Short mmCIF file of C-alpha atoms in Angstrom, two decimals:
data_model
loop_
_atom_site.label_atom_id
_atom_site.label_comp_id
_atom_site.label_asym_id
_atom_site.label_seq_id
_atom_site.Cartn_x
_atom_site.Cartn_y
_atom_site.Cartn_z
CA MET A 1 0.00 0.00 0.00
CA MET A 2 1.27 3.48 -0.89
CA SER A 3 1.80 6.12 1.80
CA GLN A 4 -0.36 9.26 1.80
CA GLN A 5 2.63 11.53 1.09
CA GLU A 6 3.36 10.08 -2.33
CA LEU A 7 -0.21 10.06 -3.66
CA MET A 8 -1.65 12.23 -6.41
CA LEU A 9 -5.42 12.65 -6.83
CA VAL A 10 -6.27 11.99 -10.50
CA GLY A 11 -10.03 11.53 -10.55
CA ARG A 12 -13.27 10.51 -8.89
CA LEU A 13 -15.63 7.61 -9.47
CA GLY A 14 -19.22 8.41 -10.28
CA ALA A 15 -22.46 6.46 -10.19
CA PRO A 16 -22.78 2.85 -11.30
CA HIS A 17 -23.44 2.28 -14.99
CA GLY A 18 -25.55 -0.76 -15.89
CA ILE A 19 -25.86 -3.96 -13.87
CA ARG A 20 -22.41 -5.52 -14.40
CA GLY A 21 -20.36 -3.35 -12.04
CA TRP A 22 -19.23 -0.55 -14.37
CA LEU A 23 -18.76 2.94 -12.88
CA LYS A 24 -18.68 6.40 -14.39
CA VAL A 25 -15.30 8.14 -14.10
CA ASN A 26 -14.56 11.86 -13.69
CA PRO A 27 -10.83 12.24 -14.54
CA PHE A 28 -8.80 15.23 -13.36
CA THR A 29 -6.04 14.52 -15.88
CA GLU A 30 -5.41 17.00 -18.69
CA ASP A 31 -6.12 14.28 -21.25
CA ARG A 32 -9.31 12.67 -19.90
CA GLU A 33 -8.37 9.21 -21.14
CA GLY A 34 -4.88 9.61 -19.68
CA ILE A 35 -6.19 8.44 -16.30
CA PHE A 36 -6.17 4.89 -17.67
CA GLU A 37 -2.41 5.01 -18.28
CA TYR A 38 -1.86 4.73 -14.51
CA THR A 39 -2.05 1.49 -12.60
CA PRO A 40 -2.84 0.53 -9.96
CA TRP A 41 -5.40 2.99 -8.70
CA LEU A 42 -5.75 3.62 -4.99
CA VAL A 43 -9.47 4.25 -4.44
CA THR A 44 -10.51 6.02 -1.23
CA CYS A 45 -14.14 5.67 -0.29
CA GLY A 46 -15.76 5.99 3.13
CA GLY A 47 -12.39 6.62 4.75
CA GLU A 48 -10.93 3.34 3.47
CA GLN A 49 -8.30 2.96 0.76
CA LYS A 50 -8.13 0.02 -1.59
CA GLU A 51 -5.69 -0.73 -4.39
CA MET A 52 -7.68 -1.53 -7.54
CA LYS A 53 -6.83 -2.67 -11.05
CA VAL A 54 -8.64 -1.36 -14.14
CA LEU A 55 -9.93 -4.35 -16.12
CA ASP A 56 -11.59 -2.39 -18.93
CA TRP A 57 -12.77 1.09 -19.83
CA ARG A 58 -14.62 2.82 -22.67
CA ARG A 59 -16.23 6.04 -23.79
CA GLN A 60 -19.92 6.28 -23.00
CA ASN A 61 -21.76 9.22 -24.61
CA ASN A 62 -19.69 12.27 -23.47
CA GLY A 63 -18.15 10.48 -20.50
CA LEU A 64 -16.02 7.51 -19.54
CA ILE A 65 -16.88 4.31 -17.72
CA VAL A 66 -14.61 1.75 -16.07
CA ARG A 67 -14.76 -1.86 -14.88
CA LEU A 68 -12.56 -2.52 -11.83
CA GLU A 69 -11.27 -5.83 -10.55
CA GLY A 70 -13.49 -7.32 -7.85
CA ILE A 71 -16.61 -5.31 -8.77
CA ASP A 72 -19.06 -7.53 -10.65
CA ASP A 73 -22.50 -6.04 -10.08
CA ARG A 74 -24.34 -2.76 -9.63
CA ASN A 75 -24.60 -3.12 -5.82
CA ALA A 76 -20.84 -3.59 -5.44
CA ALA A 77 -20.21 -0.65 -7.78
CA ALA A 78 -22.56 1.59 -5.77
CA LEU A 79 -20.23 1.23 -2.75
CA TYR A 80 -17.53 3.11 -4.68
CA THR A 81 -19.67 6.04 -5.86
CA ASN A 82 -17.73 9.30 -5.21
CA GLY A 83 -14.57 7.34 -4.44
CA GLU A 84 -11.38 9.33 -5.02
CA ILE A 85 -8.84 7.87 -7.44
CA SER A 86 -5.18 8.41 -6.53
CA ILE A 87 -1.93 7.12 -7.95
CA SER A 88 1.62 6.97 -6.73
CA ALA A 89 3.32 10.26 -7.64
CA ASP A 90 6.29 8.36 -9.05
CA GLN A 91 4.01 7.16 -11.88
CA LEU A 92 3.87 10.71 -13.27
CA LYS A 93 5.76 11.32 -16.48
CA GLU A 94 8.91 13.42 -16.49
CA LEU A 95 8.07 16.87 -17.86
CA PRO A 96 10.21 19.10 -20.07
CA GLU A 97 12.30 21.64 -18.15
CA ASP A 98 9.82 24.50 -18.74
CA GLU A 99 6.68 22.58 -17.65
CA PHE A 100 5.46 21.86 -14.12
CA TYR A 101 2.85 19.84 -12.30
CA TRP A 102 0.50 22.05 -10.32
CA ARG A 103 1.29 20.06 -7.17
CA ASP A 104 4.93 21.15 -7.47
CA LEU A 105 4.01 24.85 -7.66
CA ILE A 106 1.63 24.87 -4.68
CA GLY A 107 3.55 25.93 -1.58
CA CYS A 108 6.23 27.83 -3.52
CA ASN A 109 7.23 31.25 -2.23
CA VAL A 110 6.62 34.04 -4.78
CA VAL A 111 9.10 36.93 -5.00
CA ASN A 112 9.03 39.78 -7.52
CA LEU A 113 12.01 41.21 -9.40
CA GLN A 114 12.48 43.91 -6.75
CA GLY A 115 12.84 41.19 -4.07
CA TYR A 116 9.42 41.73 -2.44
CA ASN A 117 8.02 38.52 -0.92
CA MET A 118 4.45 38.39 -2.25
CA GLY A 119 3.37 35.23 -0.41
CA THR A 120 2.88 31.54 -1.10
CA VAL A 121 1.09 29.76 -3.96
CA SER A 122 -2.10 28.34 -2.41
CA GLY A 123 -3.79 27.16 -5.59
CA ILE A 124 -3.94 27.40 -9.36
CA LEU A 125 -6.91 28.32 -11.52
CA GLU A 126 -7.37 27.03 -15.04
CA THR A 127 -8.88 29.84 -17.10
CA GLY A 128 -8.56 28.70 -20.70
CA ALA A 129 -6.16 31.40 -21.87
CA ASN A 130 -3.56 30.55 -19.22
CA ASP A 131 -3.35 29.23 -15.67
CA VAL A 132 -3.41 31.73 -12.81
CA LEU A 133 -1.43 31.40 -9.57
CA GLU A 134 -3.46 32.06 -6.43
CA ILE A 135 -1.02 33.57 -3.95
CA LYS A 136 -1.84 33.84 -0.26
CA ALA A 137 -0.17 37.04 0.91
CA ASN A 138 1.99 37.10 4.03
CA ALA A 139 0.24 37.99 7.30
CA LYS A 140 1.82 41.46 7.49
CA ASP A 141 1.73 42.34 3.79
CA ALA A 142 2.97 45.93 3.30
CA PHE A 143 0.26 46.56 0.68
CA GLY A 144 -2.61 45.17 2.78
CA LYS A 145 -3.26 42.30 0.38
CA ARG A 146 -4.67 38.97 1.48
CA GLU A 147 -4.46 37.30 -1.90
CA ARG A 148 -2.95 37.98 -5.29
CA MET A 149 -3.63 36.47 -8.68
CA VAL A 150 -0.71 36.25 -11.12
CA PRO A 151 -1.14 34.83 -14.63
CA PHE A 152 1.21 31.91 -15.24
CA VAL A 153 2.70 33.32 -18.44
CA PRO A 154 6.38 32.37 -18.70
CA GLU A 155 8.82 35.11 -19.70
CA GLN A 156 6.13 37.80 -19.39
CA PHE A 157 5.08 37.46 -15.73
CA ILE A 158 6.78 34.24 -14.59
CA ILE A 159 10.51 34.88 -14.87
CA GLU A 160 11.90 31.77 -13.19
CA VAL A 161 10.65 28.73 -11.30
CA LYS A 162 13.16 27.26 -8.86
CA LEU A 163 11.52 24.06 -7.67
CA SER A 164 14.57 22.99 -5.68
CA GLU A 165 14.25 26.21 -3.65
CA LYS A 166 10.42 26.22 -3.73
CA GLN A 167 10.53 29.74 -5.21
CA ILE A 168 8.92 31.49 -8.17
CA ILE A 169 10.34 34.81 -9.44
CA VAL A 170 7.69 37.05 -11.04
CA ASP A 171 7.54 40.39 -12.80
CA TRP A 172 4.50 41.70 -10.96
CA ASP A 173 3.58 44.83 -9.02
CA PRO A 174 2.87 43.79 -5.39
CA ASN A 175 0.22 46.50 -5.14
CA PHE A 176 -1.84 44.86 -7.89
#
């Protein structure tokens, strides 16, 4: 069994589909079908975690459905409705040098070009045009900010990401 520290949430199970134990799947992966590249899944439901193997999957209308090992009927499938699907973080693909997983950016300290500490990345919003860093300002922020939003646009606003130092250098006015 994998430890909690090395897990990455990649999706959620939905309602049962049909009578043979299939479940709807809501992937959180960029490529929806990419969730099936990972195995095994660690499914958390009702406070319990269980390692599960994907036996089969397919597209169903605009969604995806999955058949998991050990689930053979609708009643068994219903027990896993809303179950969270996690994988071991070491299953993630290596990214090119200029790309990052969101999980690696959350918790990074954000400093602008003038050296002002703007706070810590608390989340990331996907907007369509570009991702946006949600930055929780420091408790005694000189500009009275509680939160900042900085577009994740490399070379324009994001100057450098130093994952080893958990730091992001930005070209951004701290008063904005």
